[in-house]
Amino acid sequence: MTILAIAKATLGEALRKKILWIFLVVALAMIVMSFSFAEFSMREEMTIIKSFGLGIIAIAGMFISVILGINLIPAEIERRTIYMILSKPVRRHEFLLGKFFGALATVFINIALMAVVFVIMLTWKNHWQPDFAVLKGIMMIFFQLQLLTAVAMVFSVFATPVVNFFLTSGVYIIGSLSDVTEAMARNKDNSAFVRGFYSVVHYLMPNFANYFTQNPLIHPEAPVQNEWAYYGKAIAYAIVYSAILLIIAIVKFENRDM
């Protein structure tokens, strides 16, 4: 109950932040504007719209997740509200988990709003024939953002918001290049040290590239083999990796002098 109460308070506070609404409104406007493409064939136009729409949702969600995540703990310390909360029968891990799930609920609401507008506009553009396949891509974007929020949570325990922003952004960029790091780790032309370095980077960094599903969704003629197994594996990876990151954050937070 304590975790739920903190999550609700975090969600309410986050929804009052103007900057998040700015990102949401801009994203919704760009989604709507993407349907103005008219210089292509119907097939090309739908391909561009799907790609553009999913890209906007992913980018807007990324900024919302990072901005929320980097301020989860520092904002409470700066306002000194954390001391009042922890003086009550609230354990530190309950506080941390409540903040995380509140931020995740905020991300979910923003993604859901963008998804509703995107699917409605896509259905209208497709002569009122719904294409619910894009919901798979949106689902994967959400789990990618769950992982990103967990990364930001870990850094928020000990880093300032500015430092956290660059750390989280760096992890996201490197994690999005997992195909590159894997290729470098397997390249026989590289030295053993270089291959070992890229192997460590590849397996330690969260694999954000796993959740870029636009190509098979936009080009159904080249579907992913064992599609649901792929989605299930990616979702399980996000949940397990996020749990590990939260455990690290809790251990660090428990040992922090307040």
mmCIF file of C-alpha atoms in Angstrom:
data_model
loop_
_atom_site.group_PDB
_atom_site.id
_atom_site.type_symbol
_atom_site.label_atom_id
_atom_site.label_comp_id
_atom_site.label_asym_id
_atom_site.label_seq_id
_atom_site.Cartn_x
_atom_site.Cartn_y
_atom_site.Cartn_z
ATOM 1 C CA MET A 1 0.000 0.000 0.000
ATOM 2 C CA THR A 2 2.872 2.361 0.765
ATOM 3 C CA ILE A 3 4.423 1.795 -2.666
ATOM 4 C CA LEU A 4 1.047 2.389 -4.319
ATOM 5 C CA ALA A 5 0.480 5.630 -2.377
ATOM 6 C CA ILE A 6 3.907 6.975 -3.359
ATOM 7 C CA ALA A 7 3.328 5.896 -6.972
ATOM 8 C CA LYS A 8 -0.003 7.767 -7.069
ATOM 9 C CA ALA A 9 1.610 10.893 -5.609
ATOM 10 C CA THR A 10 4.463 10.663 -8.128
ATOM 11 C CA LEU A 11 1.999 10.226 -10.996
ATOM 12 C CA GLY A 12 -0.058 13.240 -9.887
ATOM 13 C CA GLU A 13 3.025 15.398 -9.518
ATOM 14 C CA ALA A 14 4.398 14.326 -12.891
ATOM 15 C CA LEU A 15 1.134 15.059 -14.701
ATOM 16 C CA ARG A 16 1.297 18.625 -13.370
ATOM 17 C CA LYS A 17 4.661 19.264 -14.996
ATOM 18 C CA LYS A 18 4.219 21.561 -17.962
ATOM 19 C CA ILE A 19 7.312 20.334 -19.794
ATOM 20 C CA LEU A 20 5.876 16.820 -20.102
ATOM 21 C CA TRP A 21 2.660 18.190 -21.555
ATOM 22 C CA ILE A 22 4.705 20.257 -23.998
ATOM 23 C CA PHE A 23 6.457 17.119 -25.241
ATOM 24 C CA LEU A 24 3.120 15.324 -25.483
ATOM 25 C CA VAL A 25 1.365 18.126 -27.383
ATOM 26 C CA VAL A 26 4.292 18.566 -29.783
ATOM 27 C CA ALA A 27 4.396 14.803 -30.404
ATOM 28 C CA LEU A 28 0.647 14.649 -31.038
ATOM 29 C CA ALA A 29 0.881 17.619 -33.407
ATOM 30 C CA MET A 30 3.704 15.980 -35.360
ATOM 31 C CA ILE A 31 1.754 12.714 -35.574
ATOM 32 C CA VAL A 32 -1.211 14.568 -37.038
ATOM 33 C CA MET A 33 1.028 16.538 -39.413
ATOM 34 C CA SER A 34 2.614 13.331 -40.674
ATOM 35 C CA PHE A 35 -0.691 12.477 -42.342
ATOM 36 C CA SER A 36 -0.324 15.386 -44.749
ATOM 37 C CA PHE A 37 2.017 13.378 -47.018
ATOM 38 C CA ALA A 38 0.401 13.280 -50.439
ATOM 39 C CA GLU A 39 3.167 13.051 -53.034
ATOM 40 C CA PHE A 40 3.563 9.294 -52.846
ATOM 41 C CA SER A 41 1.621 6.192 -53.733
ATOM 42 C CA MET A 42 -0.794 4.863 -51.115
ATOM 43 C CA ARG A 43 1.601 2.081 -50.106
ATOM 44 C CA GLU A 44 4.593 4.422 -49.836
ATOM 45 C CA GLU A 45 2.511 6.978 -47.972
ATOM 46 C CA MET A 46 1.334 4.449 -45.353
ATOM 47 C CA THR A 47 4.911 3.196 -44.926
ATOM 48 C CA ILE A 48 6.188 6.716 -44.272
ATOM 49 C CA ILE A 49 3.315 7.510 -41.912
ATOM 50 C CA LYS A 50 3.858 4.357 -39.831
ATOM 51 C CA SER A 51 7.599 4.913 -39.660
ATOM 52 C CA PHE A 52 7.222 8.592 -38.801
ATOM 53 C CA GLY A 53 4.491 7.998 -36.218
ATOM 54 C CA LEU A 54 6.308 5.212 -34.374
ATOM 55 C CA GLY A 55 9.499 7.259 -34.447
ATOM 56 C CA ILE A 56 7.771 10.279 -32.923
ATOM 57 C CA ILE A 57 6.215 8.173 -30.156
ATOM 58 C CA ALA A 58 9.596 6.605 -29.373
ATOM 59 C CA ILE A 59 11.484 9.916 -29.304
ATOM 60 C CA ALA A 60 8.843 11.759 -27.268
ATOM 61 C CA GLY A 61 8.605 8.838 -24.863
ATOM 62 C CA MET A 62 12.384 8.790 -24.496
ATOM 63 C CA PHE A 63 12.527 12.454 -23.504
ATOM 64 C CA ILE A 64 9.611 12.048 -21.095
ATOM 65 C CA SER A 65 11.241 8.987 -19.479
ATOM 66 C CA VAL A 66 14.626 10.671 -19.109
ATOM 67 C CA ILE A 67 13.232 13.939 -17.743
ATOM 68 C CA LEU A 68 11.120 12.049 -15.229
ATOM 69 C CA GLY A 69 13.860 9.616 -14.261
ATOM 70 C CA ILE A 70 16.660 12.099 -13.679
ATOM 71 C CA ASN A 71 14.546 14.094 -11.205
ATOM 72 C CA LEU A 72 12.958 11.248 -9.237
ATOM 73 C CA ILE A 73 15.279 11.456 -6.218
ATOM 74 C CA PRO A 74 17.173 14.794 -6.572
ATOM 75 C CA ALA A 75 13.920 16.788 -6.719
ATOM 76 C CA GLU A 76 12.737 15.240 -3.449
ATOM 77 C CA ILE A 77 16.085 15.964 -1.786
ATOM 78 C CA GLU A 78 16.140 19.554 -3.058
ATOM 79 C CA ARG A 79 12.641 20.206 -1.674
ATOM 80 C CA ARG A 80 13.577 18.240 1.463
ATOM 81 C CA THR A 81 10.289 16.355 1.220
ATOM 82 C CA ILE A 82 12.191 13.074 1.245
ATOM 83 C CA TYR A 83 13.171 13.607 4.881
ATOM 84 C CA MET A 84 9.562 14.108 5.894
ATOM 85 C CA ILE A 85 8.467 10.985 3.994
ATOM 86 C CA LEU A 86 11.244 8.768 5.355
ATOM 87 C CA SER A 87 10.589 9.987 8.901
ATOM 88 C CA LYS A 88 7.253 8.175 8.650
ATOM 89 C CA PRO A 89 6.945 4.364 8.602
ATOM 90 C CA VAL A 90 8.152 4.289 4.995
ATOM 91 C CA ARG A 91 11.124 2.152 4.091
ATOM 92 C CA ARG A 92 13.645 3.400 1.575
ATOM 93 C CA HIS A 93 12.998 0.592 -0.900
ATOM 94 C CA GLU A 94 9.253 1.345 -0.738
ATOM 95 C CA PHE A 95 9.945 4.986 -1.505
ATOM 96 C CA LEU A 96 12.201 4.102 -4.420
ATOM 97 C CA LEU A 97 9.811 1.559 -5.916
ATOM 98 C CA GLY A 98 6.884 3.938 -5.500
ATOM 99 C CA LYS A 99 8.750 6.658 -7.386
ATOM 100 C CA PHE A 100 9.665 4.220 -10.163
ATOM 101 C CA PHE A 101 6.166 2.848 -10.679
ATOM 102 C CA GLY A 102 4.710 6.365 -10.539
ATOM 103 C CA ALA A 103 7.105 7.479 -13.280
ATOM 104 C CA LEU A 104 6.323 4.348 -15.294
ATOM 105 C CA ALA A 105 2.585 5.022 -14.993
ATOM 106 C CA THR A 106 3.189 8.544 -16.302
ATOM 107 C CA VAL A 107 5.114 7.175 -19.276
ATOM 108 C CA PHE A 108 2.339 4.658 -19.942
ATOM 109 C CA ILE A 109 -0.361 7.362 -19.957
ATOM 110 C CA ASN A 110 1.639 9.533 -22.365
ATOM 111 C CA ILE A 111 2.369 6.607 -24.690
ATOM 112 C CA ALA A 112 -1.289 5.515 -24.550
ATOM 113 C CA LEU A 113 -2.525 9.001 -25.513
ATOM 114 C CA MET A 114 -0.147 9.167 -28.453
ATOM 115 C CA ALA A 115 -1.094 5.619 -29.467
ATOM 116 C CA VAL A 116 -4.827 6.418 -29.476
ATOM 117 C CA VAL A 117 -4.336 9.464 -31.721
ATOM 118 C CA PHE A 118 -1.941 7.572 -34.000
ATOM 119 C CA VAL A 119 -4.221 4.545 -34.436
ATOM 120 C CA ILE A 120 -7.307 6.719 -35.062
ATOM 121 C CA MET A 121 -5.510 8.829 -37.658
ATOM 122 C CA LEU A 122 -3.978 5.730 -39.253
ATOM 123 C CA THR A 123 -7.413 4.088 -39.482
ATOM 124 C CA TRP A 124 -8.881 7.218 -41.052
ATOM 125 C CA LYS A 125 -6.033 7.442 -43.561
ATOM 126 C CA ASN A 126 -6.469 3.766 -44.445
ATOM 127 C CA HIS A 127 -10.139 4.291 -45.386
ATOM 128 C CA TRP A 128 -11.332 3.284 -41.897
ATOM 129 C CA GLN A 129 -9.581 -0.067 -42.003
ATOM 130 C CA PRO A 130 -7.744 -0.418 -38.673
ATOM 131 C CA ASP A 131 -4.148 -1.608 -38.612
ATOM 132 C CA PHE A 132 -3.665 -2.879 -35.083
ATOM 133 C CA ALA A 133 -0.250 -4.327 -35.950
ATOM 134 C CA VAL A 134 1.299 -0.981 -35.009
ATOM 135 C CA LEU A 135 0.193 -1.617 -31.423
ATOM 136 C CA LYS A 136 2.911 -4.262 -31.256
ATOM 137 C CA GLY A 137 5.488 -1.600 -32.034
ATOM 138 C CA ILE A 138 3.994 0.763 -29.451
ATOM 139 C CA MET A 139 4.037 -2.029 -26.866
ATOM 140 C CA MET A 140 7.731 -2.597 -27.539
ATOM 141 C CA ILE A 141 8.395 1.131 -27.248
ATOM 142 C CA PHE A 142 6.787 1.101 -23.789
ATOM 143 C CA PHE A 143 9.002 -1.735 -22.542
ATOM 144 C CA GLN A 144 12.047 -0.011 -23.973
ATOM 145 C CA LEU A 145 11.064 3.089 -22.008
ATOM 146 C CA GLN A 146 10.536 0.988 -18.887
ATOM 147 C CA LEU A 147 14.154 -0.106 -19.213
ATOM 148 C CA LEU A 148 15.281 3.468 -19.820
ATOM 149 C CA THR A 149 13.390 4.709 -16.747
ATOM 150 C CA ALA A 150 15.099 2.046 -14.633
ATOM 151 C CA VAL A 151 18.508 3.212 -15.918
ATOM 152 C CA ALA A 152 17.679 6.809 -14.997
ATOM 153 C CA MET A 153 16.459 5.633 -11.575
ATOM 154 C CA VAL A 154 19.828 4.040 -10.779
ATOM 155 C CA PHE A 155 21.744 7.184 -11.666
ATOM 156 C CA SER A 156 19.271 9.436 -9.828
ATOM 157 C CA VAL A 157 20.296 7.833 -6.538
ATOM 158 C CA PHE A 158 23.783 9.338 -6.642
ATOM 159 C CA ALA A 159 23.990 11.802 -9.566
ATOM 160 C CA THR A 160 22.662 15.295 -10.143
ATOM 161 C CA PRO A 161 19.988 15.726 -12.840
ATOM 162 C CA VAL A 162 22.475 17.218 -15.333
ATOM 163 C CA VAL A 163 25.019 14.426 -14.862
ATOM 164 C CA ASN A 164 22.224 11.855 -14.891
ATOM 165 C CA PHE A 165 20.914 13.211 -18.193
ATOM 166 C CA PHE A 166 24.249 12.615 -19.932
ATOM 167 C CA LEU A 167 24.807 9.238 -18.245
ATOM 168 C CA THR A 168 21.353 7.953 -19.143
ATOM 169 C CA SER A 169 21.568 9.362 -22.673
ATOM 170 C CA GLY A 170 24.979 7.733 -23.133
ATOM 171 C CA VAL A 171 23.701 4.345 -21.965
ATOM 172 C CA TYR A 172 20.704 4.684 -24.306
ATOM 173 C CA ILE A 173 22.885 5.512 -27.309
ATOM 174 C CA ILE A 174 25.351 2.689 -26.647
ATOM 175 C CA GLY A 175 22.526 0.243 -25.910
ATOM 176 C CA SER A 176 20.874 1.197 -29.185
ATOM 177 C CA LEU A 177 24.072 0.222 -31.024
ATOM 178 C CA SER A 178 24.124 -3.349 -29.723
ATOM 179 C CA ASP A 179 24.368 -4.715 -33.271
ATOM 180 C CA VAL A 180 27.538 -2.669 -33.759
ATOM 181 C CA THR A 181 29.114 -3.725 -30.451
ATOM 182 C CA GLU A 182 28.258 -7.361 -31.176
ATOM 183 C CA ALA A 183 29.842 -7.134 -34.633
ATOM 184 C CA MET A 184 32.983 -5.545 -33.173
ATOM 185 C CA ALA A 185 33.175 -8.275 -30.528
ATOM 186 C CA ARG A 186 33.048 -10.987 -33.210
ATOM 187 C CA ASN A 187 35.351 -9.314 -35.724
ATOM 188 C CA LYS A 188 38.425 -11.533 -36.002
ATOM 189 C CA ASP A 189 40.422 -8.624 -37.393
ATOM 190 C CA ASN A 190 40.278 -6.901 -34.008
ATOM 191 C CA SER A 191 42.722 -7.714 -31.243
ATOM 192 C CA ALA A 192 41.678 -9.920 -28.322
ATOM 193 C CA PHE A 193 41.570 -6.853 -26.073
ATOM 194 C CA VAL A 194 39.258 -4.951 -28.431
ATOM 195 C CA ARG A 195 36.975 -7.963 -28.866
ATOM 196 C CA GLY A 196 36.887 -8.470 -25.110
ATOM 197 C CA PHE A 197 36.096 -4.804 -24.520
ATOM 198 C CA TYR A 198 33.193 -4.792 -26.951
ATOM 199 C CA SER A 199 31.928 -8.103 -25.545
ATOM 200 C CA VAL A 200 31.751 -6.576 -22.077
ATOM 201 C CA VAL A 201 29.995 -3.488 -23.430
ATOM 202 C CA HIS A 202 27.562 -5.599 -25.461
ATOM 203 C CA TYR A 203 26.514 -7.864 -22.598
ATOM 204 C CA LEU A 204 26.503 -5.304 -19.782
ATOM 205 C CA MET A 205 24.680 -2.485 -21.527
ATOM 206 C CA PRO A 206 20.885 -2.812 -21.820
ATOM 207 C CA ASN A 207 19.957 -3.839 -25.357
ATOM 208 C CA PHE A 208 17.634 -1.036 -26.450
ATOM 209 C CA ALA A 209 17.996 -2.074 -30.094
ATOM 210 C CA ASN A 210 15.879 -5.143 -29.290
ATOM 211 C CA TYR A 211 12.807 -2.925 -29.265
ATOM 212 C CA PHE A 212 13.207 -1.253 -32.657
ATOM 213 C CA THR A 213 10.476 -3.201 -34.450
ATOM 214 C CA GLN A 214 9.510 -0.645 -37.088
ATOM 215 C CA ASN A 215 10.957 -2.520 -40.057
ATOM 216 C CA PRO A 216 8.958 -5.792 -39.733
ATOM 217 C CA LEU A 217 5.813 -3.858 -38.808
ATOM 218 C CA ILE A 218 6.098 -1.440 -41.694
ATOM 219 C CA HIS A 219 7.215 -4.110 -44.172
ATOM 220 C CA PRO A 220 5.056 -7.165 -43.349
ATOM 221 C CA GLU A 221 6.431 -8.997 -46.375
ATOM 222 C CA ALA A 222 9.581 -9.564 -44.276
ATOM 223 C CA PRO A 223 8.101 -10.689 -40.926
ATOM 224 C CA VAL A 224 10.092 -11.693 -37.856
ATOM 225 C CA GLN A 225 10.307 -15.457 -37.460
ATOM 226 C CA ASN A 226 8.569 -16.726 -34.301
ATOM 227 C CA GLU A 227 7.111 -13.264 -33.775
ATOM 228 C CA TRP A 228 5.449 -13.830 -30.417
ATOM 229 C CA ALA A 229 8.498 -15.657 -29.076
ATOM 230 C CA TYR A 230 10.545 -12.611 -30.088
ATOM 231 C CA TYR A 231 8.178 -10.213 -28.348
ATOM 232 C CA GLY A 232 7.961 -12.412 -25.268
ATOM 233 C CA LYS A 233 11.723 -12.661 -24.999
ATOM 234 C CA ALA A 234 12.147 -8.888 -25.380
ATOM 235 C CA ILE A 235 9.489 -8.155 -22.747
ATOM 236 C CA ALA A 236 10.988 -10.671 -20.314
ATOM 237 C CA TYR A 237 14.417 -9.112 -20.906
ATOM 238 C CA ALA A 238 13.072 -5.631 -20.068
ATOM 239 C CA ILE A 239 11.378 -6.852 -16.885
ATOM 240 C CA VAL A 240 14.375 -8.860 -15.623
ATOM 241 C CA TYR A 241 16.947 -6.184 -16.507
ATOM 242 C CA SER A 242 14.774 -3.470 -14.913
ATOM 243 C CA ALA A 243 14.451 -5.600 -11.762
ATOM 244 C CA ILE A 244 18.242 -5.950 -11.566
ATOM 245 C CA LEU A 245 18.689 -2.192 -12.000
ATOM 246 C CA LEU A 246 16.099 -1.504 -9.287
ATOM 247 C CA ILE A 247 17.895 -3.856 -6.907
ATOM 248 C CA ILE A 248 21.146 -1.963 -7.564
ATOM 249 C CA ALA A 249 19.352 1.354 -6.967
ATOM 250 C CA ILE A 250 17.791 0.085 -3.733
ATOM 251 C CA VAL A 251 21.109 -1.198 -2.373
ATOM 252 C CA LYS A 252 22.808 2.103 -3.218
ATOM 253 C CA PHE A 253 19.915 4.130 -1.770
ATOM 254 C CA GLU A 254 19.835 2.078 1.456
ATOM 255 C CA ASN A 255 23.526 2.821 2.037
ATOM 256 C CA ARG A 256 23.291 6.507 1.216
ATOM 257 C CA ASP A 257 23.666 9.043 4.020
ATOM 258 C CA MET A 258 20.629 11.300 4.089
#
